[in-house]
């Protein structure tokens, strides 16, 4: 016999899934009505026209190469930003001198418009590496700030106890600092991935590497291929959702291993 709690869990999942599906269908319907009202595929292609164009793109090898190259560039930049931001977060949290030294750099990176960095990157480096550089810059201050804050928020009573009982450096790291930093680090990674993906694609639009989703977006605008613009944008959105889902799984597994 199924318990009441189990029954509630099962019945609770169905409405949630139904509501999400209904919301998605509602917005697709609004999109369809708006495209019919506009009456021009050039201005607003219908969902059917967008999916048809997406199917055409999916049958082209160059399109999949563009997807792969964009993924590699942006994920590489994001990974480098996470690594560098984490290291700087630790260093500036434990050293006042390093904090004062690097804080102006952090302020500049946070305050400068993305477009300015993209244009500067086009002058400094090869166009194929611009998206990597921009993704790196978007992620760096987020992880830097989050890791530094996680260390600063570490329980002082726990630190005192660790010193009294003479914890080894390894125990201090695993039992005191990591539990404090982990939620900030995970939150930073989640935020950084979405931001780096959007900024990386924007960088590709301006730098026009040979195989890239950003280049596809640019050329669809130049040749007035609005269905292509919508189809590629849909791919960018879907990839962003998939990457975030994969990241959450990785972080969840990592948290489980540490426990």
Short mmCIF file of C-alpha atoms in Angstrom, two decimals:
data_model
loop_
_atom_site.label_atom_id
_atom_site.label_comp_id
_atom_site.label_asym_id
_atom_site.label_seq_id
_atom_site.Cartn_x
_atom_site.Cartn_y
_atom_site.Cartn_z
CA UNK A 1 0.00 0.00 0.00
CA UNK A 2 1.39 3.44 -1.00
CA UNK A 3 1.81 5.81 1.92
CA UNK A 4 0.15 9.24 1.97
CA UNK A 5 3.55 10.97 1.79
CA UNK A 6 4.56 8.98 -1.27
CA UNK A 7 1.21 9.67 -2.89
CA UNK A 8 1.57 13.39 -2.24
CA UNK A 9 5.07 13.35 -3.72
CA UNK A 10 3.82 11.61 -6.84
CA UNK A 11 0.79 13.85 -7.26
CA UNK A 12 2.91 16.91 -6.48
CA UNK A 13 5.30 16.22 -9.35
CA UNK A 14 2.60 15.99 -12.02
CA UNK A 15 1.16 19.50 -11.58
CA UNK A 16 4.66 21.04 -11.49
CA UNK A 17 5.64 19.34 -14.75
CA UNK A 18 2.26 20.19 -16.25
CA UNK A 19 2.58 23.86 -15.29
CA UNK A 20 6.04 24.11 -16.86
CA UNK A 21 4.80 22.48 -20.06
CA UNK A 22 1.69 24.68 -20.10
CA UNK A 23 3.81 27.82 -19.60
CA UNK A 24 6.13 26.83 -22.46
CA UNK A 25 3.18 26.09 -24.77
CA UNK A 26 1.56 29.37 -23.77
CA UNK A 27 4.63 31.38 -24.81
CA UNK A 28 4.95 29.41 -28.05
CA UNK A 29 1.30 30.22 -28.78
CA UNK A 30 1.94 33.91 -28.09
CA UNK A 31 4.95 33.75 -30.41
CA UNK A 32 2.81 32.11 -33.11
CA UNK A 33 0.02 34.71 -32.76
CA UNK A 34 2.55 37.57 -32.82
CA UNK A 35 4.22 36.21 -35.97
CA UNK A 36 0.83 35.89 -37.69
CA UNK A 37 -0.08 39.43 -36.64
CA UNK A 38 3.20 40.83 -37.97
CA UNK A 39 2.80 38.80 -41.16
CA UNK A 40 6.47 38.90 -42.15
CA UNK A 41 9.07 36.14 -41.71
CA UNK A 42 11.73 38.83 -42.06
CA UNK A 43 10.56 40.64 -38.92
CA UNK A 44 9.26 37.76 -36.81
CA UNK A 45 9.45 34.17 -38.10
CA UNK A 46 6.91 31.67 -36.80
CA UNK A 47 7.86 28.77 -34.50
CA UNK A 48 7.36 26.39 -37.44
CA UNK A 49 9.70 28.40 -39.69
CA UNK A 50 12.31 28.54 -36.91
CA UNK A 51 12.17 24.78 -36.31
CA UNK A 52 12.32 24.10 -40.06
CA UNK A 53 15.46 26.23 -40.34
CA UNK A 54 16.92 24.55 -37.26
CA UNK A 55 16.39 21.16 -38.90
CA UNK A 56 18.20 22.38 -42.03
CA UNK A 57 21.12 23.61 -39.93
CA UNK A 58 21.27 20.34 -37.99
CA UNK A 59 21.92 18.50 -41.27
CA UNK A 60 25.01 20.62 -41.99
CA UNK A 61 28.41 19.55 -40.68
CA UNK A 62 29.68 23.14 -40.49
CA UNK A 63 26.91 24.04 -38.07
CA UNK A 64 27.88 21.27 -35.64
CA UNK A 65 31.50 22.36 -35.96
CA UNK A 66 30.42 25.88 -35.00
CA UNK A 67 28.55 24.51 -31.97
CA UNK A 68 31.57 22.47 -30.88
CA UNK A 69 34.06 25.32 -31.34
CA UNK A 70 31.87 27.76 -29.39
CA UNK A 71 31.48 25.24 -26.58
CA UNK A 72 35.22 24.60 -26.40
CA UNK A 73 36.11 28.29 -26.39
CA UNK A 74 33.61 29.39 -23.78
CA UNK A 75 34.00 26.39 -21.48
CA UNK A 76 37.80 26.83 -21.63
CA UNK A 77 37.50 30.52 -20.72
CA UNK A 78 35.04 29.71 -17.94
CA UNK A 79 37.31 27.00 -16.50
CA UNK A 80 40.32 29.32 -16.55
CA UNK A 81 38.28 32.05 -14.88
CA UNK A 82 37.08 29.67 -12.16
CA UNK A 83 40.65 28.52 -11.46
CA UNK A 84 42.20 32.00 -11.46
CA UNK A 85 39.31 33.56 -9.52
CA UNK A 86 39.49 30.87 -6.85
CA UNK A 87 43.25 31.29 -6.40
CA UNK A 88 43.00 35.09 -6.20
CA UNK A 89 40.05 34.79 -3.83
CA UNK A 90 42.13 32.69 -1.43
CA UNK A 91 45.22 34.91 -1.71
CA UNK A 92 43.36 38.20 -1.16
CA UNK A 93 41.39 36.69 1.74
CA UNK A 94 44.52 35.69 3.67
CA UNK A 95 46.74 38.68 2.81
CA UNK A 96 45.77 42.31 3.30
CA UNK A 97 48.68 43.44 1.12
CA UNK A 98 47.53 41.27 -1.80
CA UNK A 99 43.95 42.44 -1.26
CA UNK A 100 44.97 46.09 -1.61
CA UNK A 101 47.21 45.24 -4.57
CA UNK A 102 44.58 43.37 -6.60
CA UNK A 103 41.42 45.27 -5.59
CA UNK A 104 41.90 48.02 -8.24
CA UNK A 105 42.17 45.30 -10.90
CA UNK A 106 38.96 43.68 -9.66
CA UNK A 107 37.18 47.05 -9.71
CA UNK A 108 38.31 47.71 -13.29
CA UNK A 109 37.17 44.29 -14.52
CA UNK A 110 33.80 44.66 -12.81
CA UNK A 111 33.17 48.21 -14.03
CA UNK A 112 34.38 48.10 -17.64
CA UNK A 113 31.68 47.38 -20.26
CA UNK A 114 31.98 44.00 -21.98
CA UNK A 115 32.02 45.71 -25.39
CA UNK A 116 35.16 47.65 -24.41
CA UNK A 117 36.97 44.45 -23.46
CA UNK A 118 35.90 42.78 -26.70
CA UNK A 119 37.24 45.65 -28.81
CA UNK A 120 40.50 45.70 -26.85
CA UNK A 121 40.82 41.93 -27.21
CA UNK A 122 40.45 42.28 -30.99
CA UNK A 123 43.53 44.52 -30.91
CA UNK A 124 45.54 42.35 -28.52
CA UNK A 125 44.88 38.73 -29.53
CA UNK A 126 43.76 36.51 -32.39
CA UNK A 127 40.06 36.61 -33.13
CA UNK A 128 39.68 32.87 -32.43
CA UNK A 129 40.75 33.49 -28.82
CA UNK A 130 38.61 36.56 -28.08
CA UNK A 131 35.66 34.53 -26.75
CA UNK A 132 38.00 32.61 -24.42
CA UNK A 133 39.43 35.86 -23.06
CA UNK A 134 36.01 37.45 -22.55
CA UNK A 135 34.56 34.37 -20.85
CA UNK A 136 37.61 34.35 -18.57
CA UNK A 137 37.14 38.02 -17.64
CA UNK A 138 33.43 37.56 -16.91
CA UNK A 139 34.05 34.62 -14.58
CA UNK A 140 37.16 35.90 -12.78
CA UNK A 141 35.59 38.60 -10.54
CA UNK A 142 32.58 36.43 -9.65
CA UNK A 143 34.65 33.52 -8.32
CA UNK A 144 37.18 35.89 -6.82
CA UNK A 145 34.51 37.68 -4.79
CA UNK A 146 32.60 34.54 -3.81
CA UNK A 147 35.62 32.53 -2.66
CA UNK A 148 37.02 35.49 -0.74
CA UNK A 149 33.66 36.03 0.96
CA UNK A 150 33.34 32.34 1.79
CA UNK A 151 36.68 32.44 3.62
CA UNK A 152 35.75 35.69 5.39
CA UNK A 153 32.45 34.17 6.58
CA UNK A 154 34.20 31.16 8.12
CA UNK A 155 32.95 30.44 11.67
CA UNK A 156 35.36 32.16 14.10
CA UNK A 157 34.46 29.81 16.95
CA UNK A 158 35.28 26.85 14.74
CA UNK A 159 38.62 28.43 13.83
CA UNK A 160 39.41 28.98 17.51
CA UNK A 161 38.59 25.37 18.31
CA UNK A 162 40.76 24.18 15.42
CA UNK A 163 43.71 26.19 16.78
CA UNK A 164 43.14 24.91 20.32
CA UNK A 165 43.12 21.29 19.15
CA UNK A 166 46.03 21.98 16.79
CA UNK A 167 44.38 20.83 13.58
CA UNK A 168 46.79 20.05 10.76
CA UNK A 169 46.67 22.26 7.67
CA UNK A 170 44.90 19.45 5.82
CA UNK A 171 42.22 19.17 8.52
CA UNK A 172 41.83 22.96 8.62
CA UNK A 173 41.23 22.95 4.89
CA UNK A 174 38.79 20.04 4.74
CA UNK A 175 36.91 20.52 8.02
CA UNK A 176 36.87 24.30 8.45
CA UNK A 177 37.45 26.27 5.27
CA UNK A 178 35.95 24.05 2.57
CA UNK A 179 32.52 23.72 4.25
CA UNK A 180 32.41 27.52 4.54
CA UNK A 181 33.57 28.26 1.00
CA UNK A 182 31.65 25.49 -0.80
CA UNK A 183 28.20 27.17 -1.04
CA UNK A 184 29.76 30.44 -2.23
CA UNK A 185 31.91 28.59 -4.76
CA UNK A 186 28.96 26.59 -6.12
CA UNK A 187 26.78 29.70 -6.40
CA UNK A 188 29.60 31.55 -8.15
CA UNK A 189 30.12 28.73 -10.66
CA UNK A 190 26.42 28.63 -11.51
CA UNK A 191 26.22 32.40 -12.06
CA UNK A 192 29.54 32.54 -13.90
CA UNK A 193 28.66 29.84 -16.42
CA UNK A 194 25.52 31.60 -17.63
CA UNK A 195 27.24 34.97 -17.82
CA UNK A 196 30.32 33.62 -19.60
CA UNK A 197 28.16 31.82 -22.16
CA UNK A 198 26.23 34.98 -23.08
CA UNK A 199 29.32 37.19 -23.09
CA UNK A 200 31.31 34.60 -25.06
CA UNK A 201 28.71 34.40 -27.82
CA UNK A 202 28.55 38.21 -27.90
CA UNK A 203 32.35 38.25 -28.30
CA UNK A 204 32.04 35.85 -31.24
CA UNK A 205 29.50 38.17 -32.90
CA UNK A 206 32.10 40.95 -32.92
CA UNK A 207 35.28 38.92 -33.46
CA UNK A 208 33.80 36.59 -36.13
CA UNK A 209 35.94 33.46 -35.69
CA UNK A 210 35.71 31.00 -38.57
CA UNK A 211 33.44 28.44 -36.88
CA UNK A 212 31.25 29.91 -34.13
CA UNK A 213 27.62 30.39 -33.17
CA UNK A 214 28.28 34.11 -32.78
CA UNK A 215 29.48 34.27 -36.39
CA UNK A 216 26.30 32.47 -37.49
CA UNK A 217 24.24 35.10 -35.67
CA UNK A 218 26.16 37.94 -37.33
CA UNK A 219 25.88 36.57 -40.86
CA UNK A 220 22.17 35.84 -40.42
CA UNK A 221 21.72 39.53 -39.61
CA UNK A 222 23.83 40.66 -42.57
CA UNK A 223 21.90 38.47 -45.04
CA UNK A 224 18.52 39.19 -43.38
CA UNK A 225 17.96 35.50 -42.58
CA UNK A 226 15.76 36.04 -39.53
CA UNK A 227 14.67 32.37 -39.24
CA UNK A 228 18.37 31.45 -39.01
CA UNK A 229 18.87 34.13 -36.36
CA UNK A 230 16.03 32.68 -34.30
CA UNK A 231 17.18 29.08 -34.84
CA UNK A 232 20.76 29.78 -33.74
CA UNK A 233 19.51 31.80 -30.76
CA UNK A 234 17.35 28.82 -29.78
CA UNK A 235 20.45 26.60 -29.91
CA UNK A 236 22.38 29.06 -27.72
CA UNK A 237 19.57 29.02 -25.14
CA UNK A 238 19.31 25.22 -25.16
CA UNK A 239 23.07 24.81 -24.79
CA UNK A 240 23.07 27.25 -21.87
CA UNK A 241 20.36 25.20 -20.11
CA UNK A 242 22.20 21.92 -20.78
CA UNK A 243 25.54 23.30 -19.55
CA UNK A 244 23.97 24.60 -16.35
CA UNK A 245 22.30 21.22 -15.77
CA UNK A 246 25.62 19.40 -16.28
CA UNK A 247 27.39 21.84 -13.94
CA UNK A 248 24.79 21.23 -11.22
CA UNK A 249 25.28 17.48 -11.54
CA UNK A 250 29.07 17.87 -11.28
CA UNK A 251 28.82 20.14 -8.25
CA UNK A 252 26.33 17.79 -6.58
CA UNK A 253 28.62 14.81 -7.18
CA UNK A 254 31.60 16.79 -5.88
CA UNK A 255 29.72 17.72 -2.71
CA UNK A 256 28.78 14.06 -2.24
CA UNK A 257 32.38 12.88 -2.61
CA UNK A 258 33.61 15.46 -0.11
CA UNK A 259 31.06 14.28 2.43
#
